[in-house]
Amino acid sequence: MGLSYENGIESEPLFDPNILKALDFSKSKVIFDPPISVIDPGENLKVRPLCSGDYDRGYLKLLSFLTKVGDISRKQFLDRFHAMSSCKGMHYITVIEDTVSGQIIGSATLAVEQKFIHDAGFRGRLEDVVVSDEYRGRQLGKLLVETIRLLAEHVGCYKITLDCRDRMVKFYKQLGFQLEEGNSNFMTVRFQD
Amino acid sequence: MGLSYENGIESEPLFDPNILKALDFSKSKVIFDPPISVIDPGENLKVRPLCSGDYDRGYLKLLSFLTKVGDISRKQFLDRFHAMSSCKGMHYITVIEDTVSGQIIGSATLAVEQKFIHDAGFRGRLEDVVVSDEYRGRQLGKLLVETIRLLAEHVGCYKITLDCRDRMVKFYKQLGFQLEEGNSNFMTVRFQD
């Protein structure tokens, strides 16, 4: 099963699609009912890396359900896309496409930080998880989170963390994330709204 | 005032030292008593970017006061250093050197994540803050944190966050970091100890 976005520069993936296909969902402790995975996410859906052509497939509109995005031009999008892809192994934005509408309907990011601590290790972060409202009830949020968790382990992260609102704590606990005793606060300074 | 580490490849800084010198401590709301800053951190001390030669200046030993580091070879250190420096604008490891002993005695990191949200913005993270025990009481932890906060604003981050143990919350509150109502949990999955 190949990605069908390989006819020209517009189709460049942010990272090697084979990494997603290599994830071993049989190792997952998360129960999907009915069973779904990266390879088989549901009818007319495809899980794949963000591609440079996704500017025209509603990717930024999807992100706007999450938070402020702003008016990003095609050039800005492609400049940022290429800045990300040139830093190998650091940005794994994984999306779900509806292959009928051709629109991006879900997304989650594994952001990797290079460290000197932990044997010059990698720390993973789960960021910017979003699924379009119309696709609720199809386990797609759960699928994206578990995909990113398996991906973080696959690429050698010593841990993955996420910043989390109170109302989402229960959801992420079910997916194996823990509030560690005495070490679960994140603090913020905002420079812009 | 120039950095004195410019005699060969061993002296390569991780990022442009002028960025640190440009930080405007007059804008700081943090009170230092006696007054210190990046330019004048105290007698026989220098604040500067991590340099490739710091493998021989006790940098990894300093990090081991913070957490597990492991046995990192010179090659591993340099490979990671160059991987970081090749991703422009993402890794700002800032250190304090004791210019008499030639040892690194403090360090803090601004890790920058590239986003599409927030006008294709940058999110900053304060990571791995450590000061050698012998240098306690000289406001150096406070200086490093305020340096990284000003640096994050200077390089255009829309916010900076940090993950924080309960016992450090008070310290970071004094430095302007906030636990935001309903949005201050971080959750973890560990793959290795």
GROMACS .gro file of C-alpha atoms in nm:
model
  386
    1MET     CA    1   0.000   0.000   0.000
    2GLY     CA    2   0.172   0.316  -0.120
    3LEU     CA    3   0.084   0.677  -0.055
    4SER     CA    4  -0.089   0.824  -0.355
    5TYR     CA    5   0.073   1.164  -0.320
    6GLU     CA    6   0.389   1.116  -0.515
    7ASN     CA    7   0.322   1.304  -0.837
    8GLY     CA    8   0.538   1.612  -0.793
    9ILE     CA    9   0.681   1.839  -0.530
   10GLU     CA   10   0.341   1.914  -0.379
   11SER     CA   11   0.330   1.560  -0.245
   12GLU     CA   12   0.647   1.564  -0.038
   13PRO     CA   13   0.589   1.397   0.300
   14LEU     CA   14   0.729   1.557   0.617
   15PHE     CA   15   0.891   1.225   0.713
   16ASP     CA   16   0.929   0.874   0.576
   17PRO     CA   17   0.579   0.715   0.556
   18ASN     CA   18   0.734   0.371   0.616
   19ILE     CA   19   0.800   0.469   0.979
   20LEU     CA   20   0.425   0.480   1.042
   21LYS     CA   21   0.369   0.148   0.867
   22ALA     CA   22   0.638  -0.012   1.086
   23LEU     CA   23   0.453   0.067   1.411
   24ASP     CA   24   0.352  -0.252   1.590
   25PHE     CA   25  -0.007  -0.211   1.706
   26SER     CA   26  -0.002  -0.568   1.839
   27LYS     CA   27   0.217  -0.426   2.121
   28SER     CA   28  -0.045  -0.167   2.205
   29LYS     CA   29  -0.221  -0.195   2.540
   30VAL     CA   30  -0.499   0.032   2.420
   31ILE     CA   31  -0.817  -0.147   2.321
   32PHE     CA   32  -0.987  -0.038   2.003
   33ASP     CA   33  -1.342  -0.164   1.954
   34PRO     CA   34  -1.387  -0.221   1.666
   35PRO     CA   35  -1.015  -0.281   1.605
   36ILE     CA   36  -0.842  -0.007   1.405
   37SER     CA   37  -0.475   0.080   1.347
   38VAL     CA   38  -0.250   0.301   1.136
   39ILE     CA   39  -0.278   0.054   0.849
   40ASP     CA   40  -0.655   0.024   0.880
   41PRO     CA   41  -0.799   0.338   1.047
   42GLY     CA   42  -1.152   0.296   0.913
   43GLU     CA   43  -1.344   0.320   0.587
   44ASN     CA   44  -1.214   0.582   0.344
   45LEU     CA   45  -0.953   0.704   0.591
   46LYS     CA   46  -0.574   0.708   0.561
   47VAL     CA   47  -0.311   0.781   0.829
   48ARG     CA   48   0.005   0.936   0.687
   49PRO     CA   49   0.268   1.206   0.744
   50LEU     CA   50   0.169   1.566   0.678
   51CYS     CA   51   0.249   1.643   0.313
   52SER     CA   52   0.346   1.972   0.153
   53GLY     CA   53   0.024   1.962  -0.050
   54ASP     CA   54  -0.192   1.961   0.261
   55TYR     CA   55  -0.214   2.340   0.252
   56ASP     CA   56  -0.488   2.275  -0.006
   57ARG     CA   57  -0.650   1.993   0.191
   58GLY     CA   58  -0.786   2.190   0.485
   59TYR     CA   59  -0.498   2.127   0.724
   60LEU     CA   60  -0.485   2.481   0.863
   61LYS     CA   61  -0.865   2.497   0.899
   62LEU     CA   62  -0.846   2.175   1.103
   63LEU     CA   63  -0.581   2.329   1.331
   64SER     CA   64  -0.806   2.631   1.382
   65PHE     CA   65  -1.048   2.404   1.576
   66LEU     CA   66  -0.765   2.370   1.828
   67THR     CA   67  -0.641   2.728   1.872
   68LYS     CA   68  -0.553   3.047   1.689
   69VAL     CA   69  -0.381   2.980   1.357
   70GLY     CA   70  -0.390   3.315   1.172
   71ASP     CA   71  -0.376   3.390   0.801
   72ILE     CA   72  -0.085   3.179   0.678
   73SER     CA   73   0.009   3.216   0.311
   74ARG     CA   74   0.112   2.920   0.095
   75LYS     CA   75   0.470   3.048   0.100
   76GLN     CA   76   0.473   3.072   0.481
   77PHE     CA   77   0.332   2.721   0.505
   78LEU     CA   78   0.590   2.575   0.265
   79ASP     CA   79   0.878   2.766   0.427
   80ARG     CA   80   0.783   2.626   0.768
   81PHE     CA   81   0.723   2.278   0.623
   82HIS     CA   82   1.070   2.274   0.470
   83ALA     CA   83   1.234   2.416   0.784
   84MET     CA   84   1.077   2.125   0.973
   85SER     CA   85   1.173   1.859   0.720
   86SER     CA   86   1.532   1.984   0.704
   87CYS     CA   87   1.571   1.910   1.078
   88LYS     CA   88   1.566   1.533   1.039
   89GLY     CA   89   1.393   1.327   1.305
   90MET     CA   90   1.242   1.615   1.501
   91HIS     CA   91   0.895   1.679   1.357
   92TYR     CA   92   0.651   1.396   1.305
   93ILE     CA   93   0.318   1.558   1.219
   94THR     CA   94   0.080   1.269   1.150
   95VAL     CA   95  -0.255   1.330   0.985
   96ILE     CA   96  -0.571   1.144   0.889
   97GLU     CA   97  -0.710   1.209   0.543
   98ASP     CA   98  -1.063   1.139   0.428
   99THR     CA   99  -0.980   0.983   0.090
  100VAL     CA  100  -1.327   1.062  -0.048
  101SER     CA  101  -1.331   1.434   0.032
  102GLY     CA  102  -0.955   1.467   0.007
  103GLN     CA  103  -0.957   1.669   0.332
  104ILE     CA  104  -0.736   1.636   0.641
  105ILE     CA  105  -0.970   1.552   0.929
  106GLY     CA  106  -0.729   1.466   1.211
  107SER     CA  107  -0.376   1.551   1.319
  108ALA     CA  108  -0.129   1.496   1.603
  109THR     CA  109   0.238   1.583   1.637
  110LEU     CA  110   0.538   1.410   1.787
  111ALA     CA  111   0.791   1.686   1.854
  112VAL     CA  112   1.134   1.547   1.945
  113GLU     CA  113   1.388   1.740   2.152
  114GLN     CA  114   1.754   1.641   2.132
  115LYS     CA  115   1.923   1.620   2.471
  116PHE     CA  116   2.265   1.558   2.623
  117ILE     CA  117   2.109   1.399   2.933
  118HIS     CA  118   1.988   1.036   2.922
  119ASP     CA  119   2.280   0.917   2.705
  120ALA     CA  120   2.234   1.204   2.461
  121GLY     CA  121   1.873   1.092   2.436
  122PHE     CA  122   1.557   1.211   2.270
  123ARG     CA  123   1.258   1.344   2.458
  124GLY     CA  124   0.923   1.322   2.285
  125ARG     CA  125   0.624   1.552   2.318
  126LEU     CA  126   0.271   1.490   2.205
  127GLU     CA  127   0.135   1.816   2.065
  128ASP     CA  128  -0.166   1.957   1.884
  129VAL     CA  129  -0.406   1.663   1.881
  130VAL     CA  130  -0.721   1.747   1.685
  131VAL     CA  131  -1.001   1.558   1.511
  132SER     CA  132  -1.277   1.725   1.311
  133ASP     CA  133  -1.612   1.722   1.497
  134GLU     CA  134  -1.785   1.533   1.216
  135TYR     CA  135  -1.557   1.235   1.273
  136ARG     CA  136  -1.618   1.198   1.649
  137GLY     CA  137  -1.703   0.851   1.781
  138ARG     CA  138  -1.469   0.673   1.541
  139GLN     CA  139  -1.182   0.637   1.795
  140LEU     CA  140  -0.964   0.864   1.583
  141GLY     CA  141  -0.831   1.077   1.871
  142LYS     CA  142  -0.734   0.759   2.052
  143LEU     CA  143  -0.577   0.623   1.734
  144LEU     CA  144  -0.370   0.938   1.681
  145VAL     CA  145  -0.247   0.944   2.043
  146GLU     CA  146  -0.153   0.575   2.039
  147THR     CA  147   0.019   0.621   1.702
  148ILE     CA  148   0.231   0.905   1.840
  149ARG     CA  149   0.312   0.705   2.157
  150LEU     CA  150   0.428   0.404   1.954
  151LEU     CA  151   0.617   0.637   1.720
  152ALA     CA  152   0.802   0.800   2.013
  153GLU     CA  153   0.911   0.458   2.138
  154HIS     CA  154   1.002   0.348   1.783
  155VAL     CA  155   1.231   0.646   1.720
  156GLY     CA  156   1.405   0.593   2.055
  157CYS     CA  157   1.261   0.855   2.289
  158TYR     CA  158   1.329   0.783   2.657
  159LYS     CA  159   0.993   0.938   2.742
  160ILE     CA  160   0.700   1.123   2.594
  161THR     CA  161   0.506   1.392   2.775
  162LEU     CA  162   0.208   1.612   2.703
  163ASP     CA  163   0.066   1.930   2.848
  164CYS     CA  164  -0.293   1.870   2.944
  165ARG     CA  165  -0.607   2.053   3.053
  166ASP     CA  166  -0.786   1.918   3.361
  167ARG     CA  167  -1.078   1.797   3.152
  168MET     CA  168  -0.851   1.582   2.932
  169VAL     CA  169  -0.659   1.408   3.213
  170LYS     CA  170  -0.898   1.110   3.226
  171PHE     CA  171  -0.875   1.053   2.850
  172TYR     CA  172  -0.496   1.046   2.851
  173LYS     CA  173  -0.481   0.826   3.163
  174GLN     CA  174  -0.672   0.561   2.971
  175LEU     CA  175  -0.401   0.581   2.706
  176GLY     CA  176  -0.114   0.519   2.951
  177PHE     CA  177  -0.008   0.874   3.035
  178GLN     CA  178   0.045   0.942   3.405
  179LEU     CA  179   0.047   1.238   3.639
  180GLU     CA  180   0.368   1.160   3.827
  181GLU     CA  181   0.357   1.225   4.202
  182GLY     CA  182   0.516   1.561   4.279
  183ASN     CA  183   0.620   1.615   3.918
  184SER     CA  184   0.325   1.700   3.701
  185ASN     CA  185   0.300   2.080   3.685
  186PHE     CA  186   0.362   2.286   3.378
  187MET     CA  187   0.400   2.660   3.406
  188THR     CA  188   0.367   2.926   3.140
  189VAL     CA  189   0.477   3.276   3.044
  190ARG     CA  190   0.278   3.418   2.751
  191PHE     CA  191   0.427   3.685   2.528
  192GLN     CA  192   0.128   3.698   2.291
  193ASP     CA  193  -0.237   3.595   2.317
  194MET     CA  194   3.385   4.208   2.502
  195GLY     CA  195   3.444   3.902   2.284
  196LEU     CA  196   3.429   3.537   2.373
  197SER     CA  197   3.777   3.398   2.418
  198TYR     CA  198   3.697   3.065   2.258
  199GLU     CA  199   3.766   3.137   1.898
  200ASN     CA  200   4.096   2.962   1.838
  201GLY     CA  201   3.990   2.663   1.632
  202ILE     CA  202   3.701   2.425   1.583
  203GLU     CA  203   3.685   2.329   1.951
  204SER     CA  204   3.553   2.672   2.026
  205GLU     CA  205   3.246   2.670   1.804
  206PRO     CA  206   2.944   2.816   1.987
  207LEU     CA  207   2.604   2.643   1.960
  208PHE     CA  208   2.445   2.975   1.862
  209ASP     CA  209   2.548   3.334   1.796
  210PRO     CA  210   2.685   3.480   2.124
  211ASN     CA  211   2.560   3.826   2.021
  212ILE     CA  212   2.201   3.711   2.081
  213LEU     CA  213   2.276   3.684   2.452
  214LYS     CA  214   2.446   4.022   2.461
  215ALA     CA  215   2.140   4.181   2.296
  216LEU     CA  216   1.904   4.078   2.579
  217ASP     CA  217   1.762   4.381   2.753
  218PHE     CA  218   1.781   4.319   3.127
  219SER     CA  219   1.643   4.670   3.188
  220LYS     CA  220   1.307   4.521   3.074
  221SER     CA  221   1.331   4.248   3.336
  222LYS     CA  222   1.078   4.252   3.620
  223VAL     CA  223   1.297   4.020   3.825
  224ILE     CA  224   1.493   4.193   4.098
  225PHE     CA  225   1.857   4.093   4.136
  226ASP     CA  226   2.023   4.209   4.457
  227PRO     CA  227   2.308   4.280   4.404
  228PRO     CA  228   2.231   4.357   4.036
  229ILE     CA  229   2.366   4.100   3.790
  230SER     CA  230   2.295   4.031   3.423
  231VAL     CA  231   2.419   3.829   3.126
  232ILE     CA  232   2.689   4.091   3.065
  233ASP     CA  233   2.791   4.106   3.430
  234PRO     CA  234   2.698   3.779   3.604
  235GLY     CA  235   2.946   3.817   3.890
  236GLU     CA  236   3.320   3.802   3.954
  237ASN     CA  237   3.509   3.557   3.733
  238LEU     CA  238   3.193   3.433   3.569
  239LYS     CA  239   3.086   3.444   3.204
  240VAL     CA  240   2.745   3.367   3.048
  241ARG     CA  241   2.773   3.232   2.694
  242PRO     CA  242   2.637   2.970   2.453
  243LEU     CA  243   2.747   2.610   2.503
  244CYS     CA  244   3.063   2.557   2.296
  245SER     CA  245   3.191   2.239   2.131
  246GLY     CA  246   3.494   2.248   2.360
  247ASP     CA  247   3.280   2.224   2.673
  248TYR     CA  248   3.309   1.847   2.671
  249ASP     CA  249   3.646   1.916   2.840
  250ARG     CA  250   3.507   2.180   3.074
  251GLY     CA  251   3.290   1.963   3.294
  252TYR     CA  252   2.962   2.023   3.112
  253LEU     CA  253   2.840   1.663   3.130
  254LYS     CA  254   2.942   1.631   3.497
  255LEU     CA  255   2.732   1.940   3.568
  256LEU     CA  256   2.431   1.785   3.392
  257SER     CA  257   2.474   1.471   3.605
  258PHE     CA  258   2.370   1.678   3.911
  259LEU     CA  259   2.034   1.709   3.737
  260THR     CA  260   1.962   1.356   3.619
  261LYS     CA  261   2.114   1.050   3.453
  262VAL     CA  262   2.360   1.141   3.179
  263GLY     CA  263   2.551   0.817   3.106
  264ASP     CA  264   2.895   0.765   2.958
  265ILE     CA  265   2.898   0.992   2.654
  266SER     CA  266   3.208   0.979   2.432
  267ARG     CA  267   3.363   1.290   2.279
  268LYS     CA  268   3.236   1.175   1.939
  269GLN     CA  269   2.880   1.131   2.069
  270PHE     CA  270   2.896   1.474   2.228
  271LEU     CA  271   3.022   1.641   1.911
  272ASP     CA  272   2.776   1.453   1.689
  273ARG     CA  273   2.486   1.571   1.904
  274PHE     CA  274   2.630   1.924   1.928
  275HIS     CA  275   2.649   1.950   1.549
  276ALA     CA  276   2.304   1.796   1.501
  277MET     CA  277   2.172   2.070   1.729
  278SER     CA  278   2.364   2.354   1.565
  279SER     CA  279   2.256   2.243   1.216
  280CYS     CA  280   1.890   2.298   1.314
  281LYS     CA  281   1.914   2.676   1.326
  282GLY     CA  282   1.719   2.860   1.594
  283MET     CA  283   1.601   2.559   1.788
  284HIS     CA  284   1.860   2.488   2.058
  285TYR     CA  285   1.984   2.763   2.284
  286ILE     CA  286   2.189   2.595   2.555
  287THR     CA  287   2.326   2.877   2.768
  288VAL     CA  288   2.603   2.813   3.021
  289ILE     CA  289   2.796   2.992   3.294
  290GLU     CA  290   3.171   2.941   3.298
  291ASP     CA  291   3.400   3.003   3.591
  292THR     CA  292   3.680   3.179   3.404
  293VAL     CA  293   3.935   3.095   3.674
  294SER     CA  294   3.876   2.719   3.688
  295GLY     CA  295   3.766   2.701   3.324
  296GLN     CA  296   3.472   2.484   3.429
  297ILE     CA  297   3.104   2.509   3.332
  298ILE     CA  298   2.916   2.567   3.656
  299GLY     CA  299   2.563   2.647   3.535
  300SER     CA  300   2.340   2.569   3.239
  301ALA     CA  301   1.986   2.618   3.111
  302THR     CA  302   1.828   2.544   2.775
  303LEU     CA  303   1.575   2.720   2.557
  304ALA     CA  304   1.433   2.451   2.328
  305VAL     CA  305   1.223   2.597   2.047
  306GLU     CA  306   0.946   2.404   1.872
  307GLN     CA  307   0.832   2.516   1.529
  308LYS     CA  308   0.454   2.525   1.491
  309PHE     CA  309   0.189   2.592   1.228
  310ILE     CA  310  -0.053   2.727   1.493
  311HIS     CA  311  -0.012   3.084   1.621
  312ASP     CA  312   0.083   3.226   1.278
  313ALA     CA  313   0.338   2.950   1.218
  314GLY     CA  314   0.485   3.050   1.553
  315PHE     CA  315   0.757   2.931   1.786
  316ARG     CA  316   0.691   2.775   2.124
  317GLY     CA  317   0.972   2.794   2.376
  318ARG     CA  318   1.053   2.551   2.655
  319LEU     CA  319   1.282   2.605   2.950
  320GLU     CA  320   1.473   2.283   3.009
  321ASP     CA  321   1.753   2.141   3.219
  322VAL     CA  322   1.830   2.427   3.458
  323VAL     CA  323   2.127   2.343   3.681
  324VAL     CA  324   2.382   2.529   3.891
  325SER     CA  325   2.673   2.363   4.070
  326ASP     CA  326   2.617   2.342   4.448
  327GLU     CA  327   2.935   2.539   4.523
  328TYR     CA  328   2.788   2.843   4.345
  329ARG     CA  329   2.457   2.857   4.534
  330GLY     CA  330   2.353   3.192   4.679
  331ARG     CA  331   2.486   3.391   4.387
  332GLN     CA  332   2.146   3.425   4.210
  333LEU     CA  333   2.275   3.218   3.918
  334GLY     CA  334   1.968   2.994   3.884
  335LYS     CA  335   1.752   3.306   3.876
  336LEU     CA  336   1.989   3.465   3.622
  337LEU     CA  337   1.977   3.161   3.394
  338VAL     CA  338   1.596   3.140   3.405
  339GLU     CA  339   1.553   3.511   3.336
  340THR     CA  340   1.809   3.490   3.054
  341ILE     CA  341   1.615   3.208   2.889
  342ARG     CA  342   1.282   3.393   2.938
  343LEU     CA  343   1.420   3.709   2.774
  344LEU     CA  344   1.581   3.496   2.501
  345ALA     CA  345   1.248   3.325   2.423
  346GLU     CA  346   1.080   3.663   2.384
  347HIS     CA  347   1.375   3.797   2.181
  348VAL     CA  348   1.365   3.510   1.927
  349GLY     CA  349   0.987   3.553   1.885
  350CYS     CA  350   0.829   3.273   2.089
  351TYR     CA  351   0.458   3.327   2.157
  352LYS     CA  352   0.504   3.157   2.493
  353ILE     CA  353   0.752   2.968   2.703
  354THR     CA  354   0.661   2.683   2.935
  355LEU     CA  355   0.842   2.456   3.175
  356ASP     CA  356   0.770   2.125   3.343
  357CYS     CA  357   0.805   2.165   3.715
  358ARG     CA  358   0.822   1.964   4.037
  359ASP     CA  359   0.591   2.076   4.320
  360ARG     CA  360   0.885   2.198   4.527
  361MET     CA  361   1.003   2.433   4.250
  362VAL     CA  362   0.666   2.599   4.176
  363LYS     CA  363   0.726   2.885   4.420
  364PHE     CA  364   1.069   2.963   4.271
  365TYR     CA  365   0.932   2.984   3.918
  366LYS     CA  366   0.626   3.188   4.025
  367GLN     CA  367   0.865   3.454   4.150
  368LEU     CA  368   1.017   3.460   3.803
  369GLY     CA  369   0.686   3.519   3.625
  370PHE     CA  370   0.582   3.164   3.535
  371GLN     CA  371   0.218   3.080   3.613
  372LEU     CA  372   0.010   2.771   3.676
  373GLU     CA  373  -0.281   2.851   3.446
  374GLU     CA  374  -0.626   2.765   3.585
  375GLY     CA  375  -0.741   2.432   3.445
  376ASN     CA  376  -0.439   2.400   3.218
  377SER     CA  377  -0.127   2.317   3.413
  378ASN     CA  378  -0.089   1.937   3.409
  379PHE     CA  379   0.184   1.753   3.232
  380MET     CA  380   0.158   1.378   3.187
  381THR     CA  381   0.429   1.125   3.110
  382VAL     CA  382   0.492   0.785   2.955
  383ARG     CA  383   0.842   0.654   3.029
  384PHE     CA  384   1.007   0.404   2.795
  385GLN     CA  385   1.335   0.393   2.992
  386ASP     CA  386   1.436   0.481   3.349
   0.00000   0.00000   0.00000
